[in-house]
Coordinates of C-alpha atoms in Angstrom, one line a residue:
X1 CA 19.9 4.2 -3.3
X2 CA 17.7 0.9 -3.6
X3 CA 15.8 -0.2 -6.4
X4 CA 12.8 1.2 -5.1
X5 CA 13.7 4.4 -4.2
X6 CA 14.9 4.8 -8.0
X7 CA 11.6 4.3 -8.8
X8 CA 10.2 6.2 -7.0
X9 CA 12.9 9.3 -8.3
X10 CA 11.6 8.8 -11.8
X11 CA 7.9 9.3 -10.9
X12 CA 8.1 12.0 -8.3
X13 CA 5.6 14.4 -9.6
X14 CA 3.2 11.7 -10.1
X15 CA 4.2 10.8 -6.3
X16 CA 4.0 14.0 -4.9
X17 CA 0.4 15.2 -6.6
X18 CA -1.1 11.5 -5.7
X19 CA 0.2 12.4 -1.4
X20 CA -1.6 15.8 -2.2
X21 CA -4.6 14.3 -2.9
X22 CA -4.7 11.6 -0.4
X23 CA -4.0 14.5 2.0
X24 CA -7.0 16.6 0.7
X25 CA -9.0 13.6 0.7
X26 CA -8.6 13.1 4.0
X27 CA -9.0 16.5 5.7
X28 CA -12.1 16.8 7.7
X29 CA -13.9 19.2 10.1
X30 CA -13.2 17.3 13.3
X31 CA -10.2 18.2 14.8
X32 CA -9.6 14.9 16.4
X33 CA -9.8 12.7 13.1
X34 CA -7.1 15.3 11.2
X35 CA -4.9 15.1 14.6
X36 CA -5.3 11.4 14.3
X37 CA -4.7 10.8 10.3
X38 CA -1.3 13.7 10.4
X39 CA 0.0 11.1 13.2
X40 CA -1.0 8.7 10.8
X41 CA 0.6 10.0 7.3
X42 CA 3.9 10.4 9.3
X43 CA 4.8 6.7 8.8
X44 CA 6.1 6.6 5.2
X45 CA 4.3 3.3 3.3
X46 CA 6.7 2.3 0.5
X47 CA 3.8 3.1 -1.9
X48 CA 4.3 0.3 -4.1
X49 CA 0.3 -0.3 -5.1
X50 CA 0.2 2.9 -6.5
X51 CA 3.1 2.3 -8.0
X52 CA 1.8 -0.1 -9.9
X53 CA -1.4 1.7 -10.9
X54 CA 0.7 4.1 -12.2
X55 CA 3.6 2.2 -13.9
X56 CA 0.6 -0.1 -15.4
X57 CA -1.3 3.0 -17.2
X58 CA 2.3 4.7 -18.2
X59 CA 2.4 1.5 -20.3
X60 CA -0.2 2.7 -22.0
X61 CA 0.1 6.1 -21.9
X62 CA 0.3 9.1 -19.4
X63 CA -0.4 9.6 -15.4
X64 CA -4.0 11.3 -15.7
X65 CA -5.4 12.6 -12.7
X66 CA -7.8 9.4 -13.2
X67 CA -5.3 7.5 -12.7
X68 CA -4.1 9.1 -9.9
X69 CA -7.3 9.0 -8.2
X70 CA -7.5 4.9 -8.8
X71 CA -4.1 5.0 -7.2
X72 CA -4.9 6.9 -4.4
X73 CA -8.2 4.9 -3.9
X74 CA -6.1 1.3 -3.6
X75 CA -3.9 3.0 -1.4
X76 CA -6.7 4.3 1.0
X77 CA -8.1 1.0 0.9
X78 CA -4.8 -0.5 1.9
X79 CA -4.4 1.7 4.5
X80 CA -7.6 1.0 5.8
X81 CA -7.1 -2.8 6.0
X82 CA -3.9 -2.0 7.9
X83 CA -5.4 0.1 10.3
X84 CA -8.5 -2.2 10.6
X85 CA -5.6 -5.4 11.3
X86 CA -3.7 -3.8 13.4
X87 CA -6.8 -3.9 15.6
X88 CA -7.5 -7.7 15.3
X89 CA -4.0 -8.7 15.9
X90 CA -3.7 -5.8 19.1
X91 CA -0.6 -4.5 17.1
X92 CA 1.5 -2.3 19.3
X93 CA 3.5 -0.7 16.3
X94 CA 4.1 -0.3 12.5
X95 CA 6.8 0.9 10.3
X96 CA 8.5 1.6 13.9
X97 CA 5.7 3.8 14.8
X98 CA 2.8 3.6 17.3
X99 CA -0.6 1.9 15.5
X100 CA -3.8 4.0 16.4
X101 CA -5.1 1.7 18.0
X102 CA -2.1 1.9 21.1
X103 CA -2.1 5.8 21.3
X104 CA -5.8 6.0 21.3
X105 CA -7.9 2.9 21.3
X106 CA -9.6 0.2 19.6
X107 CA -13.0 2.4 19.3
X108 CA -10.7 5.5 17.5
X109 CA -9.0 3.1 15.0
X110 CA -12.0 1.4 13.5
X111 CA -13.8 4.8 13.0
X112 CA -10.2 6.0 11.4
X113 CA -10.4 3.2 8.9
X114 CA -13.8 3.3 8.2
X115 CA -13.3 6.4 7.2
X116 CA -10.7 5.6 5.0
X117 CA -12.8 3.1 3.6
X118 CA -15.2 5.9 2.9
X119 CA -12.4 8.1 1.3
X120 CA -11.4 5.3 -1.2
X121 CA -14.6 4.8 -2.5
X122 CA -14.9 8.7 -3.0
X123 CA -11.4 8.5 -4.7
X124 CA -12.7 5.8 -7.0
X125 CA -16.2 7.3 -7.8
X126 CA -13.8 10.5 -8.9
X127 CA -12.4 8.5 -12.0
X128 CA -16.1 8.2 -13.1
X129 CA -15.5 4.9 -14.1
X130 CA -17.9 1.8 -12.8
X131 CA -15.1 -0.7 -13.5
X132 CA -12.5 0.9 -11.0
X133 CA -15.1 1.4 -8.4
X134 CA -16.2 -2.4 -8.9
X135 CA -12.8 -3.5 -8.9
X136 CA -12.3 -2.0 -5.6
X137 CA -15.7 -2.7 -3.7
X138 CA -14.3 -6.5 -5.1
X139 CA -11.1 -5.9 -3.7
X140 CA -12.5 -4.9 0.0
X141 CA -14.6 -7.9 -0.2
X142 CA -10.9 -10.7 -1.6
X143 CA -9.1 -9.0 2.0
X144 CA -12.0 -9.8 4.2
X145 CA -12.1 -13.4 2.8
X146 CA -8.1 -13.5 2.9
X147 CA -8.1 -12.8 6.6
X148 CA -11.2 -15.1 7.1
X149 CA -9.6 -18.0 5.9
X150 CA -6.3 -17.5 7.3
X151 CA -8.3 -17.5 11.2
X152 CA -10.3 -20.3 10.3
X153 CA -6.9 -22.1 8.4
X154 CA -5.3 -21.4 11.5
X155 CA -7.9 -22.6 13.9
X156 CA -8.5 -26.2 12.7
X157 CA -4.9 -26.5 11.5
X158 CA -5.5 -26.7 7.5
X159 CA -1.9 -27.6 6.0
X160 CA -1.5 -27.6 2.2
X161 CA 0.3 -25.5 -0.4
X162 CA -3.0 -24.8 -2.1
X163 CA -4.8 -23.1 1.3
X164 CA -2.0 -21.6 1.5
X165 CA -1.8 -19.9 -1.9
X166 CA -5.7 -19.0 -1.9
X167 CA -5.0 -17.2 1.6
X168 CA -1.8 -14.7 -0.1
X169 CA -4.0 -14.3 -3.3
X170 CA -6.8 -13.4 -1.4
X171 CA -5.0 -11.1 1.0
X172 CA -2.3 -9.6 -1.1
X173 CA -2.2 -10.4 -4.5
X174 CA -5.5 -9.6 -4.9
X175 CA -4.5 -5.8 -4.1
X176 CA -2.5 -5.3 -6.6
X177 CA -4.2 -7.6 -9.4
X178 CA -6.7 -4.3 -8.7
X179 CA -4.0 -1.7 -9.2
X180 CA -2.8 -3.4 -12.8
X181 CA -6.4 -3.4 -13.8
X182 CA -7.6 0.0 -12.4
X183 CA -4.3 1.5 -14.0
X184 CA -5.4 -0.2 -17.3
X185 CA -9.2 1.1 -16.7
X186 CA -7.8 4.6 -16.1
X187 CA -5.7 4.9 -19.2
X188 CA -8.7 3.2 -21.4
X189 CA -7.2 -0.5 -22.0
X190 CA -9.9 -3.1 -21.2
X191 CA -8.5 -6.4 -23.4
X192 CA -6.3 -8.9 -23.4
X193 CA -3.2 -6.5 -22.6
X194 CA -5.2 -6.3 -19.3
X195 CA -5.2 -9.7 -18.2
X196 CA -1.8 -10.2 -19.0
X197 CA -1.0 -7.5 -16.9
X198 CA -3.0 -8.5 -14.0
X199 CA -1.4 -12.2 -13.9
X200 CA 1.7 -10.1 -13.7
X201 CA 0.3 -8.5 -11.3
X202 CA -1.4 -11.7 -9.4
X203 CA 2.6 -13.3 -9.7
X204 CA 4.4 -10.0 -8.1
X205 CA 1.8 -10.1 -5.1
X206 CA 2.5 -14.0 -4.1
X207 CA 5.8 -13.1 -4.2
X208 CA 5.8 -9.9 -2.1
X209 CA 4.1 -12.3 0.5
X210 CA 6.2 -14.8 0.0
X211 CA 9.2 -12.9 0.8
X212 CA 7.3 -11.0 3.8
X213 CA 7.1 -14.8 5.4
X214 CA 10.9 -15.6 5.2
X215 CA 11.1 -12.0 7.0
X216 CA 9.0 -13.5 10.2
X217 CA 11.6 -16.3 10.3
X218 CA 14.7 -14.6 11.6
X219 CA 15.6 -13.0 14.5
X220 CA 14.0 -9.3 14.3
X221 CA 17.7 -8.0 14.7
X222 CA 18.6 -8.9 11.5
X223 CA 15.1 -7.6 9.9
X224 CA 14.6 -4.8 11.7
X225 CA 10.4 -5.7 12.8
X226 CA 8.8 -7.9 15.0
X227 CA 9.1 -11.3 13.7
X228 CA 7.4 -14.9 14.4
X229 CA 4.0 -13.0 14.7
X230 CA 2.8 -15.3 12.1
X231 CA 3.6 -18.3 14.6
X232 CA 2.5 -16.7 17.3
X233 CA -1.2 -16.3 16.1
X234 CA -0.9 -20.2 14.6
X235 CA -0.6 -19.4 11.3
X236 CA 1.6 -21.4 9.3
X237 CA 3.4 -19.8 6.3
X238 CA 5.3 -21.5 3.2
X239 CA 8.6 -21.9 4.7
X240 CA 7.7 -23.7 7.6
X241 CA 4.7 -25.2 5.8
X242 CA 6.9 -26.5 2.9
X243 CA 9.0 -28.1 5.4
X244 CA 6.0 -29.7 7.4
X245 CA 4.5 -31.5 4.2
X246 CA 7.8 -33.6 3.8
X247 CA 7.3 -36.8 5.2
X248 CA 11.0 -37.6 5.0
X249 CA 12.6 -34.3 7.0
X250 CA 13.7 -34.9 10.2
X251 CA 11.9 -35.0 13.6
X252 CA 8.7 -34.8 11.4
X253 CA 6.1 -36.0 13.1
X254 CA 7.1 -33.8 16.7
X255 CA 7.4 -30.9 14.9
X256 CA 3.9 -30.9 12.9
X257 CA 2.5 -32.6 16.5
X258 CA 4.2 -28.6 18.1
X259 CA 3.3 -26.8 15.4
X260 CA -0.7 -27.6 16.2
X261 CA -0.2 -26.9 19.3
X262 CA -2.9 -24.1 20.8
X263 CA -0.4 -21.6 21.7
X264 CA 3.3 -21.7 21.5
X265 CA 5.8 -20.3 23.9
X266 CA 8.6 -18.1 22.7
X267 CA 11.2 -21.1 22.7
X268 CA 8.7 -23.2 20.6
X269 CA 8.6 -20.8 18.4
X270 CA 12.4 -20.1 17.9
X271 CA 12.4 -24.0 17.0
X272 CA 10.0 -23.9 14.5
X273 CA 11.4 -20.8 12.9
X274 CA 15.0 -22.7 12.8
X275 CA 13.2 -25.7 11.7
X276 CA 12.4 -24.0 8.4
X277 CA 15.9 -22.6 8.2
X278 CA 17.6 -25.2 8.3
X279 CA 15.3 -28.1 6.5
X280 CA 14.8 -26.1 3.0
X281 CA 12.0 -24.0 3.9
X282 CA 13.9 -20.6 3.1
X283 CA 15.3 -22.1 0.0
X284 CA 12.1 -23.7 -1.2
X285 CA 10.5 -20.0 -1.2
X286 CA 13.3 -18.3 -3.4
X287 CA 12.4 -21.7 -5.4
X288 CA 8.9 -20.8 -6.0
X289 CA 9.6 -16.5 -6.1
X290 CA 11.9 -17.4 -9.0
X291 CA 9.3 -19.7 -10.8
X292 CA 7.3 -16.8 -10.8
X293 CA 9.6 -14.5 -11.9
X294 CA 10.3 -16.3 -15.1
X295 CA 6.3 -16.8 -15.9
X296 CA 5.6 -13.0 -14.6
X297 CA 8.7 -11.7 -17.2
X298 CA 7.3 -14.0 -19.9
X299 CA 4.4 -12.0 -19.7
X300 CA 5.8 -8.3 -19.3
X301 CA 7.8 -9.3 -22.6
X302 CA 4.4 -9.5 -24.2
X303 CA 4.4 -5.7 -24.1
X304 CA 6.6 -2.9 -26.3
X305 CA 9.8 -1.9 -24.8
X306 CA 9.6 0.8 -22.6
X307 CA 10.4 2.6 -19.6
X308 CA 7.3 1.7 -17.7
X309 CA 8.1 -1.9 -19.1
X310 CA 11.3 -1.9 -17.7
X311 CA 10.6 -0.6 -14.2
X312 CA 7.8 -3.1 -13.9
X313 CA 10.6 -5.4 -14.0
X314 CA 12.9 -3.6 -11.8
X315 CA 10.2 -3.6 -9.3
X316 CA 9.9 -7.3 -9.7
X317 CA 13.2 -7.7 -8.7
X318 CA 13.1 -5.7 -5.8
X319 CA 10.2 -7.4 -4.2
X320 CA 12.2 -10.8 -4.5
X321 CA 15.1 -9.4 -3.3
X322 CA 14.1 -6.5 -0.6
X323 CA 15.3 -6.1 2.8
X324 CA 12.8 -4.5 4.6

């Protein structure tokens, strides 16, 4: 049993009422949206956001169903974004399993996650709370910006760390900064105690990007998922970006020169991936994940032992060390 699934053991009522009402949530009167959205809910998410919303008020306190409606709202929202990508990058699968937008069509899979969208926002106004339902309507607005950037970092070739960073805190850390801070709304905590646990929060979403980059370079054999996608649409992550900022690696200039390049070919991409294995790109990641880690712990520390305390950290570790 993983980590993760240990986790999610110990909170399996809290698990099971927050699919419920993501189920109910979505259940409509047209026959094709519920045949669409079942198809959907098949494909098991690891459920980690709501994870947090709920490990981050159990710090506090008990699972309410306010805080299982924040939680579910994220996780709509989440969802949403997926469904909503999965249509910019024509993705032909996820989690091993058909996107929407491949069994029916683009025009189906935008009105699915709008109506997602919609079912968050319904989620959130159920807590009655104005700062969970800004937190998310600020949250849809961080993705859009993340994805936004990364096209336009993409596009006119922007290579530094800090683009980079501003791109994953906009499109991933920025989720679940919102599910620290609408678990803390949810359970009444609006104070210090909540920013510290949103930069713990900020610090375990870089890293859960972080390690989702080194995924896209190896062979998809060993991980199990498409990999070089990243590459592919021109986007250059930290370990290949780590690699490129060092004057003094070898073959540097012809390999920032291919990595410009418009559109690279499967074999171009295969060298760039092995680039960054085997000049320290890999390595320079695990560098920076375990930087974090030490601030993010520092921080957790701040708080009374407790079970939710020490899951937190358990989840931590996971996300640095996950294979899938």
């Amino acid at each position: 049993m993983s980590t993760l699934e240990a986790i999610q053991n110990e909170i399996a009522p809290e698990l099971a009422r927050l699919k419920q009402l993501i189920s109910e949530q979505l259940s409509s009167s047209n026959e094709l949206m519920n045949q669409v959205i079942e198809n959907y809910l098949q494909s098991k998410g690891k459920l980690i956001r709501p994870i947090i919303v709920m490990l981050s008020a159990r710090l506090f306190g008990p699972v309410s169903e306010s805080v299982l409606s924040a939680a579910a709202a994220v996780e709509l929202l989440h969802n949403a974004s997926l469904i909503h990508d999965d249509v910019v990058d024509e993705a032909k699968t996820r989690r091993n399993r058909p996107t929407i937008n491949s069994v029916w069509d683009n025009h189906i899979a935008v009105l699915v996650g709008d109506f997602f969208v919609s079912s968050a926002m319904q989620q959130a106004i159920a807590t009655g709370d104005i700062r969970i339902i800004d937190s998310l309507c600020h949250l849809g607005k961080l993705l859009s910006l993340g994805e936004i950037d990364q096209i336009f970092n993409a596009r006119y070739h922007t290579l530094t760390e800090d683009a980079y960073f501003k791109i994953i805190n906009y499109k991933t850390a920025s989720l679940f900064v919102a599910c620290a801070k609408m678990g803390c709304y949810a359970s009444g905590i609006d104070d210090e105690r909540l920013e510290c646990l949103a930069r713990f929060a900020e610090l375990l979403g870089l890293c859960f990007q972080m390690r989702d980059d080194i995924f896209d370079y190896y062979d998809s054999d060993l991980v199990g998922k498409p990999t070089g996608n990243d590459l592919r649409e021109g986007k250059i992550t930290l370990p290949l970006l780590s690699v490129l900022l060092r004057a003094d690696a070898p073959c540097h200039d012809e390999m920032v020169e291919l990595s410009r390049k418009e559109e690279l070919s499967e074999p171009e991409i295969s060298i760039l991936m092995k680039y960054a294995r085997d000049n320290g790109g890999i390595d320079y990641c695990y560098q920076c994940m375990n930087r974090l880690r030490d601030e993010a712990m520092e921080l957790l520390g701040r708080f009374p032992e407790s079970r939710a305390r020490q899951l937190l950290a358990e989840l931590f570790d996971f996300i640095i060390t996950r294979k899938y």
